[in-house]
Coordinates of C-alpha atoms in Angstrom, one line a residue:
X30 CA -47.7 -65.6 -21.2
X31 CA -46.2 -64.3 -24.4
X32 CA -44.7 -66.4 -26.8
X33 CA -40.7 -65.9 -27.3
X34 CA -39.1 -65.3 -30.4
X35 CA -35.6 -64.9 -31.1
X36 CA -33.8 -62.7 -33.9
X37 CA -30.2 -63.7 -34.9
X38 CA -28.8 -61.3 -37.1
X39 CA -24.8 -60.3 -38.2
X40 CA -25.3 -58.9 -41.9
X41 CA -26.4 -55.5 -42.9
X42 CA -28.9 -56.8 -44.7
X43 CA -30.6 -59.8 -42.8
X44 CA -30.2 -57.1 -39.5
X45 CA -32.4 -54.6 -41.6
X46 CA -35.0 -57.5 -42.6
X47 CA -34.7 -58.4 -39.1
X48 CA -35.8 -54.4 -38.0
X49 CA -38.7 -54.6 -40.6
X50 CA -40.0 -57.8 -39.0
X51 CA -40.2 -56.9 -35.9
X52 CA -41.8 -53.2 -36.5
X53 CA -44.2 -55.3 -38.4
X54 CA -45.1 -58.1 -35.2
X55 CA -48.2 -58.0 -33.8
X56 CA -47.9 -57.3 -29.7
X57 CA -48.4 -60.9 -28.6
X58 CA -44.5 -61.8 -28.6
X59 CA -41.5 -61.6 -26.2
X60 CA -38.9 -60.3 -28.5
X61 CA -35.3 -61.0 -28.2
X62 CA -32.4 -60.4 -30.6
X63 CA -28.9 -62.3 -30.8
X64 CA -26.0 -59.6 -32.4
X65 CA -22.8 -58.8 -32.6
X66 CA -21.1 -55.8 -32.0
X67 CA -21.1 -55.0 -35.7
X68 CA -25.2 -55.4 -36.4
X69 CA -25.5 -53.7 -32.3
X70 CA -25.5 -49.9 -34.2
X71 CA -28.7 -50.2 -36.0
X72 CA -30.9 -51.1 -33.3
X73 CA -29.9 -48.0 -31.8
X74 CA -33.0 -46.1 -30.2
X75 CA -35.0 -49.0 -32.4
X76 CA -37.4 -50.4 -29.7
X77 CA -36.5 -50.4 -26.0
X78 CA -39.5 -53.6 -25.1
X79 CA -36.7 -55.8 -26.9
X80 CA -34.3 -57.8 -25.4
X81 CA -31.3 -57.5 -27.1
X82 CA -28.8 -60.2 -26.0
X83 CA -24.5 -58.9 -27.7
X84 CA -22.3 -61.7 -28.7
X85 CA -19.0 -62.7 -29.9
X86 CA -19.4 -62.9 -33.7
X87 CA -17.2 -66.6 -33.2
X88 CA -19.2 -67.7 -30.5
X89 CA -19.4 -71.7 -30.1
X90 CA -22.2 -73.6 -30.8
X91 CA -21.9 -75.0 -27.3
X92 CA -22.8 -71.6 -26.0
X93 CA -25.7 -70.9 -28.2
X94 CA -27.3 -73.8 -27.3
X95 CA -27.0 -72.7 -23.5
X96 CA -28.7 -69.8 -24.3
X97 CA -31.5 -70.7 -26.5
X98 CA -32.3 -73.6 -23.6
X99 CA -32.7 -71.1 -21.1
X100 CA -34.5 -68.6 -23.2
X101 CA -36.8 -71.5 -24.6
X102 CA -38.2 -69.5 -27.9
X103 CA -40.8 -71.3 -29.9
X104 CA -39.8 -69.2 -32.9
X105 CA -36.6 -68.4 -34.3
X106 CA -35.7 -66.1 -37.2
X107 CA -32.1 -66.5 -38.4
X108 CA -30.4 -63.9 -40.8
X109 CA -29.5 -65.5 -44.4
X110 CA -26.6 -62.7 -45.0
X111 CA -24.3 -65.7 -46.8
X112 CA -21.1 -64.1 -45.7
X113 CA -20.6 -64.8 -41.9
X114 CA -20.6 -68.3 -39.5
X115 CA -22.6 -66.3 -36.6
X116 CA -26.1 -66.5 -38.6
X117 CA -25.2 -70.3 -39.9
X118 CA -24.0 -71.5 -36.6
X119 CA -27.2 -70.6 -35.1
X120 CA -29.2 -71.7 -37.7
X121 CA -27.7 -75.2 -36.9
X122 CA -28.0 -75.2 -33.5
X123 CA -32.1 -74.2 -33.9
X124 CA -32.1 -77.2 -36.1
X125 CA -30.8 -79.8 -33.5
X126 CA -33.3 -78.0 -30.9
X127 CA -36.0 -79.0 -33.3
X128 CA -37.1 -75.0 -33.0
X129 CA -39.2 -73.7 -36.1
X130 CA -37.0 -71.5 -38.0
X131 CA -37.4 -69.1 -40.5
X132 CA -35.1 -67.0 -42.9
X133 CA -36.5 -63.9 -45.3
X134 CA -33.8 -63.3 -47.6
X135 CA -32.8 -60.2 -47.7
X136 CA -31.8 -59.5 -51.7
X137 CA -33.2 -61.9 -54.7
X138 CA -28.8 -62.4 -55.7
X139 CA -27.0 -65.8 -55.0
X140 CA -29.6 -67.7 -52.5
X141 CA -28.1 -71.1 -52.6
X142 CA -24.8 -69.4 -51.2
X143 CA -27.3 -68.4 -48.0
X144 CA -27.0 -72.1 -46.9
X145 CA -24.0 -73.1 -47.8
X146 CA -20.5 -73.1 -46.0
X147 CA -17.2 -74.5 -46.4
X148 CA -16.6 -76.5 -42.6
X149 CA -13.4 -79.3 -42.4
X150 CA -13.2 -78.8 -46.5
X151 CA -16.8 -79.9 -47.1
X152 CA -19.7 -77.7 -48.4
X153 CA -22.8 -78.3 -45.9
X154 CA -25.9 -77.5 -46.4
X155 CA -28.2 -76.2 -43.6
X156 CA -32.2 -75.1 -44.6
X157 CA -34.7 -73.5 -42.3
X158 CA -37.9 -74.7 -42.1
X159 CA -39.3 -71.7 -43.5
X160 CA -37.4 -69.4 -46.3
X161 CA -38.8 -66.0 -47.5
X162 CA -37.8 -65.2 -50.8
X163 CA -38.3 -61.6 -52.8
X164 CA -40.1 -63.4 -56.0
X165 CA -41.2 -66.3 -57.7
X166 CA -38.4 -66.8 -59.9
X167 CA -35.9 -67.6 -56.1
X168 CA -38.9 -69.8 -54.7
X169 CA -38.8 -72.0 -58.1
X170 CA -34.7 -71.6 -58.0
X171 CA -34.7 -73.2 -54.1
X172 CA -37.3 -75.6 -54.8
X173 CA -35.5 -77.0 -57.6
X174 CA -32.3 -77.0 -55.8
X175 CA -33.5 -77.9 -52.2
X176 CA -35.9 -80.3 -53.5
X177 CA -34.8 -82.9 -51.3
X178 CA -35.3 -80.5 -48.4
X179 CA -38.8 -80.4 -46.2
X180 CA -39.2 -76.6 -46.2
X181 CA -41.9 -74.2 -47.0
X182 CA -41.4 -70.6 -49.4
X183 CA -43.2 -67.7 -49.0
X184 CA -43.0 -65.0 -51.4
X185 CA -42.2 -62.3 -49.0
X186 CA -41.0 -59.4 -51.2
X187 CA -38.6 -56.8 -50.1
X188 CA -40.0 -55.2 -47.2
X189 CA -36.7 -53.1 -46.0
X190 CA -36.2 -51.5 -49.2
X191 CA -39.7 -50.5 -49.6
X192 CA -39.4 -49.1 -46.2
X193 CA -36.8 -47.4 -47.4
X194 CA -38.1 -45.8 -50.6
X195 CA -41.0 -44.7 -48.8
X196 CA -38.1 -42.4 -47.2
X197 CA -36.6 -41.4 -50.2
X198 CA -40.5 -39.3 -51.8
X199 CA -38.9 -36.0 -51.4
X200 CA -40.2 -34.1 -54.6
X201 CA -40.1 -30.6 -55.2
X202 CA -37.4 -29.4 -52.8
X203 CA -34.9 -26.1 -54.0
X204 CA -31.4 -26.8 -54.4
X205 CA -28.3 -24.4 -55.4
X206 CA -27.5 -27.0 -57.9
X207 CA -28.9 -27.7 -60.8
X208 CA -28.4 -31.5 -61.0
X209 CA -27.8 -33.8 -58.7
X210 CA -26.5 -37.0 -58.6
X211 CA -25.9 -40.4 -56.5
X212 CA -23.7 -43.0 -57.1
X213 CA -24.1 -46.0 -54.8
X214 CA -20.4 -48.4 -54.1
X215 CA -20.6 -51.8 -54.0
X216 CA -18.0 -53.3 -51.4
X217 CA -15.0 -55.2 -53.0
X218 CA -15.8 -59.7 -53.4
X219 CA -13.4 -61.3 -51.0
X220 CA -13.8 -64.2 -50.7
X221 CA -13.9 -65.7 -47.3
X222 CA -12.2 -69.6 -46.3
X223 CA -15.7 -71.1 -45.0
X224 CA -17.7 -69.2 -48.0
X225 CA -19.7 -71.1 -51.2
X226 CA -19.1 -69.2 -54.2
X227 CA -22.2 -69.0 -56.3
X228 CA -21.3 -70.2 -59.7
X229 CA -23.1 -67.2 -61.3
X230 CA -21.7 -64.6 -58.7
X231 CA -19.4 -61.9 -60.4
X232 CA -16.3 -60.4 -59.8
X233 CA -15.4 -56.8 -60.5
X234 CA -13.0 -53.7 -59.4
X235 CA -15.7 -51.5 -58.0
X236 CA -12.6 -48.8 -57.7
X237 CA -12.3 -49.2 -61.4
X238 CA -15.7 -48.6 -62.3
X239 CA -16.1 -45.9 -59.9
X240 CA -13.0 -44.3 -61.6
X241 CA -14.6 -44.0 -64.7
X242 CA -17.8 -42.7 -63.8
X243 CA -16.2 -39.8 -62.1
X244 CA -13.6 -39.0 -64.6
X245 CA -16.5 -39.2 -67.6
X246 CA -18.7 -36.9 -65.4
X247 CA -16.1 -34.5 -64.5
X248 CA -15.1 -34.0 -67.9
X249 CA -18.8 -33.6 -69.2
X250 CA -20.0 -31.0 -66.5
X251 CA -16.9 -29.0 -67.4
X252 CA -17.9 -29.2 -71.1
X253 CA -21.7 -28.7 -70.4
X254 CA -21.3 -25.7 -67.5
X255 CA -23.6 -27.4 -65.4
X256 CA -23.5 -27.1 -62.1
X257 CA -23.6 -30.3 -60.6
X258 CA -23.6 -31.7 -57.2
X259 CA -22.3 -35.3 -57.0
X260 CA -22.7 -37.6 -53.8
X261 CA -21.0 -40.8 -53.0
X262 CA -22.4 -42.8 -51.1
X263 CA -20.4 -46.0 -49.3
X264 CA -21.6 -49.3 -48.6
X265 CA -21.5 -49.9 -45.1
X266 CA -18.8 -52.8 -45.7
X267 CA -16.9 -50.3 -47.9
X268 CA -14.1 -47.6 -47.1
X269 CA -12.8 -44.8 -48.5
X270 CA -9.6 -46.5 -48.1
X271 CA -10.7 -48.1 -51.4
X272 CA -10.8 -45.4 -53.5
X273 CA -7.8 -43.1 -52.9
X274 CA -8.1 -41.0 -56.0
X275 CA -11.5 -39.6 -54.6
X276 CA -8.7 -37.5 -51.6
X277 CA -7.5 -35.8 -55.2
X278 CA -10.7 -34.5 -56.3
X279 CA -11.1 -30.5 -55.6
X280 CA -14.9 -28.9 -56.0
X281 CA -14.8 -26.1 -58.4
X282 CA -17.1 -23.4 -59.1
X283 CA -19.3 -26.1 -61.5
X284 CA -18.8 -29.1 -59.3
X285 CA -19.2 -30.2 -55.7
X286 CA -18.5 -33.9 -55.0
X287 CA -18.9 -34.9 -51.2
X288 CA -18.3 -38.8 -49.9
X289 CA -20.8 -40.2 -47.8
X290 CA -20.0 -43.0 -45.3
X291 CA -23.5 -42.8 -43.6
X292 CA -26.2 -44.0 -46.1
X293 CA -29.2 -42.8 -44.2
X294 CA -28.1 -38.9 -45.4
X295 CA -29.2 -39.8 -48.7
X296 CA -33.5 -39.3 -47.9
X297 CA -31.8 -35.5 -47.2
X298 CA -30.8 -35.2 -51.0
X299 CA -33.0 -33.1 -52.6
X300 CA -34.6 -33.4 -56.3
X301 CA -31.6 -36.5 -57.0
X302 CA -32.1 -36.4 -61.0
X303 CA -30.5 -40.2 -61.4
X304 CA -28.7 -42.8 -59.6
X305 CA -25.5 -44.9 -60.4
X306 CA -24.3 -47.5 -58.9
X307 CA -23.5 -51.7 -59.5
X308 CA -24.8 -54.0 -58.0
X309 CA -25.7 -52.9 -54.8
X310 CA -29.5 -53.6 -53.7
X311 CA -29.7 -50.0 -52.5
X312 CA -30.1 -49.5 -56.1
X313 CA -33.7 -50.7 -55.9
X314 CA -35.1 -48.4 -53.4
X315 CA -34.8 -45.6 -55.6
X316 CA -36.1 -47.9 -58.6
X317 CA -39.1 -48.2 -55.9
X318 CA -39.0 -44.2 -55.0
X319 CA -40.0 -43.5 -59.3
X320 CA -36.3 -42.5 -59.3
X321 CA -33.7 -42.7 -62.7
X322 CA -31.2 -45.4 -61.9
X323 CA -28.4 -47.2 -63.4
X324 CA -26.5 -50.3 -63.2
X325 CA -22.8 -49.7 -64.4
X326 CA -21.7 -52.7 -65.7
X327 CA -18.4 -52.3 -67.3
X328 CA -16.0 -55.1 -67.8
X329 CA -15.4 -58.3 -67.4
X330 CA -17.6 -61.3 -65.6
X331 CA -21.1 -59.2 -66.8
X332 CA -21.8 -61.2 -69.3
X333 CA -22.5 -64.1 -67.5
X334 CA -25.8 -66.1 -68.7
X335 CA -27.4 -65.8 -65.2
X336 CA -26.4 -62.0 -64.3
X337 CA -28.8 -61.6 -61.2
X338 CA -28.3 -57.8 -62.3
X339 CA -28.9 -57.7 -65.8
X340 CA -33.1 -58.0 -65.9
X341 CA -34.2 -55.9 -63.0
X342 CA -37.0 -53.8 -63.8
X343 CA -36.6 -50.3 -64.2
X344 CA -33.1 -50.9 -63.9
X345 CA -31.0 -49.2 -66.1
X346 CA -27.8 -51.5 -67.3
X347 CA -24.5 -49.5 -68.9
X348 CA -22.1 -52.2 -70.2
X349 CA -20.0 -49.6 -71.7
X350 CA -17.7 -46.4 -71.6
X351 CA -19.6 -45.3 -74.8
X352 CA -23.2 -45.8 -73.1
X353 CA -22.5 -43.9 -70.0
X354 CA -21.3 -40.5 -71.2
X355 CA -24.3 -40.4 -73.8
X356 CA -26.4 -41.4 -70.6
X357 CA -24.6 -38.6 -68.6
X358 CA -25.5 -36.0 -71.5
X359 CA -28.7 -36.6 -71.4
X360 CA -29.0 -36.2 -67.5
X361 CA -26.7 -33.3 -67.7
X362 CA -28.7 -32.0 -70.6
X363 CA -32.6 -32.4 -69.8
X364 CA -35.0 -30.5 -67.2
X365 CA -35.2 -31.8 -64.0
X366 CA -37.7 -34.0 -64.0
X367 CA -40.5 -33.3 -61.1
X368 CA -42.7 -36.5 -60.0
X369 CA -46.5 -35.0 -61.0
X370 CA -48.3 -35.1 -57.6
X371 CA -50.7 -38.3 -58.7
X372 CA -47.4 -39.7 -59.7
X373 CA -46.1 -39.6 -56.6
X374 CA -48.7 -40.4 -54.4
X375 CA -49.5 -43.6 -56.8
X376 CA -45.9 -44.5 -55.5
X377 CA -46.9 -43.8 -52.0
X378 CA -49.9 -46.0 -51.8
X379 CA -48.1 -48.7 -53.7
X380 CA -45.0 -49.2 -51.3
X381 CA -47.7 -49.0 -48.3
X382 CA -49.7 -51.6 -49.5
X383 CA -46.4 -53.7 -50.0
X384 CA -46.0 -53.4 -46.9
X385 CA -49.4 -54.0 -45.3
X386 CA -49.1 -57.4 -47.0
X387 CA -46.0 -58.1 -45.6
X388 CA -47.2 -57.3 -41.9
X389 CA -50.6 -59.2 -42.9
X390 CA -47.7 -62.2 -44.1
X391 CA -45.6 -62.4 -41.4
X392 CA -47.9 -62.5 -38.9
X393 CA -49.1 -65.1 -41.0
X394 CA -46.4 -67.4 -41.2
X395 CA -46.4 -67.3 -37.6
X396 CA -49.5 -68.2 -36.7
X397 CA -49.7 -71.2 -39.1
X398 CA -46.5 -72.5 -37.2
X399 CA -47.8 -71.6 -33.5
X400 CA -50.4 -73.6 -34.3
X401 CA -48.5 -76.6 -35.6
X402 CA -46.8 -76.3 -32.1
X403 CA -49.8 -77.0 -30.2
X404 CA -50.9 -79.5 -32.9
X405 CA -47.2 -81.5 -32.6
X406 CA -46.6 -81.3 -36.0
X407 CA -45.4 -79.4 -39.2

């Protein structure tokens, strides 16, 4: 008999850490996945062997426990998205069931907030057993913080944006334009009643920002005579709705500026000669892909001591109007830049073996725990 394991998963990003898992599971387990109508779209011709189980994104606790009894999983892996009750609720009920849980964090940002909601005006705290963090600088951040807390941390990496780099090696591709350019939205903060605002988590206009980038680049590639192609591409939890002066914008002979809501279009860019953006972790799957990209970080709230976004490697940071049109020059003004073959396949072998070790991990972290099943302990 096969041993169940469930996935619970309502955010973007724990449901794509939640598709990288599972592609990366050996064939020994009975898979099923908890999600709600809004995570339901990217499982989508994802792996029909699964047993994928829809529910109400306020479903009571009382019903998850009625399904978790009759499904009787050893194994549990619960999103960490930090934005939704869905994920936490079942992390609690798990909990009481005494299952063995586990939670890979999806982005290195804010990972206190993961555990943390505001219920009957009281911040509780709920842990997994088992927490996946992206580096060592999170693991000594929860240790410290959850030191009171019997859990075990496994530096687990990023796994889904490798994946998706490994998408985005597209070199040497024609295009009618001579540059071409990304710029990545973050979604608007709102803050939610039940949420834990993390002390260092910053607030910004992303319409703002966005204005200025356009309006800077506009106004250089019509000085310049470049013809440039700019894409914008919108955070799943973003609308257009939020930036209405981008329905004003006209291409012209020199400029062609087209709004993407789907994000999986961008691996059909071709030759992308940089990448703006925020402080969305999209960012970093182009840092991964060997691919020029910057952090606009203009205004207010930036300069706080612990800016998760401010020491990112290879990540470009523009804290001001001045920076980011000499930055534009220059990508306006310099050859496209063509990843050398041994370049690019150094990039290729170094995502796959990211990833290897994450399947090697994984599988791992599941067998240690299987085994403290039959053992009766942990």
């Amino acid at each position: 008999m096969k041993t169940k394991i469930v996935f619970v998963t309502h955010s973007i990003g724990s449901t794509n850490m939640a598709i990288e898992i599972i592609k990366n599971l050996s064939t020994n387990f009975e898979i099923y996945v908890f999600y709600t109508s809004y995570s339901k779209k990217y499982f989508k011709s994802f792996n029909k062997y699964i047993n994928y189980i829809e529910c109400r994104k306020n479903i009571s606790k009382k019903k998850i426990r009625e399904l978790l009894t009759f499904i009787n999983p050893s194994f549990a892996f619960i999103g960490a998205g930090g934005d939704n009750m869905f994920e936490f609720n079942f992390l609690i009920v798990c909990n009481n069931l005494k299952l063995h849980t586990c939670s890979i964090i999806d982005s290195w940002s804010y990972p206190f907030k993961r555990f943390r909601r505001i219920i009957n005006n009281k911040t509780i705290t709920i842990v997994p057993k088992i927490i996946g963090v992206p580096n060592k600088e999170t693991k000594e951040n929860l240790k410290k913080n959850f030191k009171n807390k019997k859990i075990l941390i496994y530096i687990t990496g990023l796994p889904h944006l490798y994946s998706k780099a490994a998408t985005l090696l597209n070199f040497n591709k024609n295009t009618n334009y001579q540059k071409n350019i990304v710029f990545i939205s973050t979604p608007m903060e709102i803050s939610k009643k039940y949420q834990v605002l993390d002390k260092n988590q910053i607030i910004f206009d992303s319409s703002k920002i966005l204005n200025i980038f356009i309006k800077q680049a506009i106004n250089l590639i019509r000085i310049k005579k470049i013809k440039t192609n700019i894409y914008i591409c919108l955070h799943p939890l973003d609308s257009i709705l939020n930036y209405s002066f981008l329905n004003k914008l006209k291409s012209t002979s020199l400029l062609k500026i087209t709004v993407m809501k789907n994000n999986k279009n961008i691996k059909n860019i071709s030759n992308i000669d940089a990448v703006f953006g925020i402080t969305s972790t999209m960012l970093l799957e182009f840092i991964y892909a060997n691919i020029n990209t910057y952090s606009l970080q203009i205004g207010r709230g930036f300069s706080r001591k612990n800016n998760y976004f401010s020491n990112i490697k290879n990540l470009n940071v523009i804290n001001s109007k001045e920076k980011l049109n000499k930055t534009l020059i220059n990508i306006l003004q310099n050859k496209k830049i063509t990843i050398k073959k041994d370049k690019f396949e150094k990039t290729e072998k170094t995502i796959s073996k990211k990833l290897v070790n994450f399947k090697i991990l994984v599988n791992k972290i599941i067998s240690r725990n299987m085994n403290s099943i039959k053992k009766n302990e942990f």
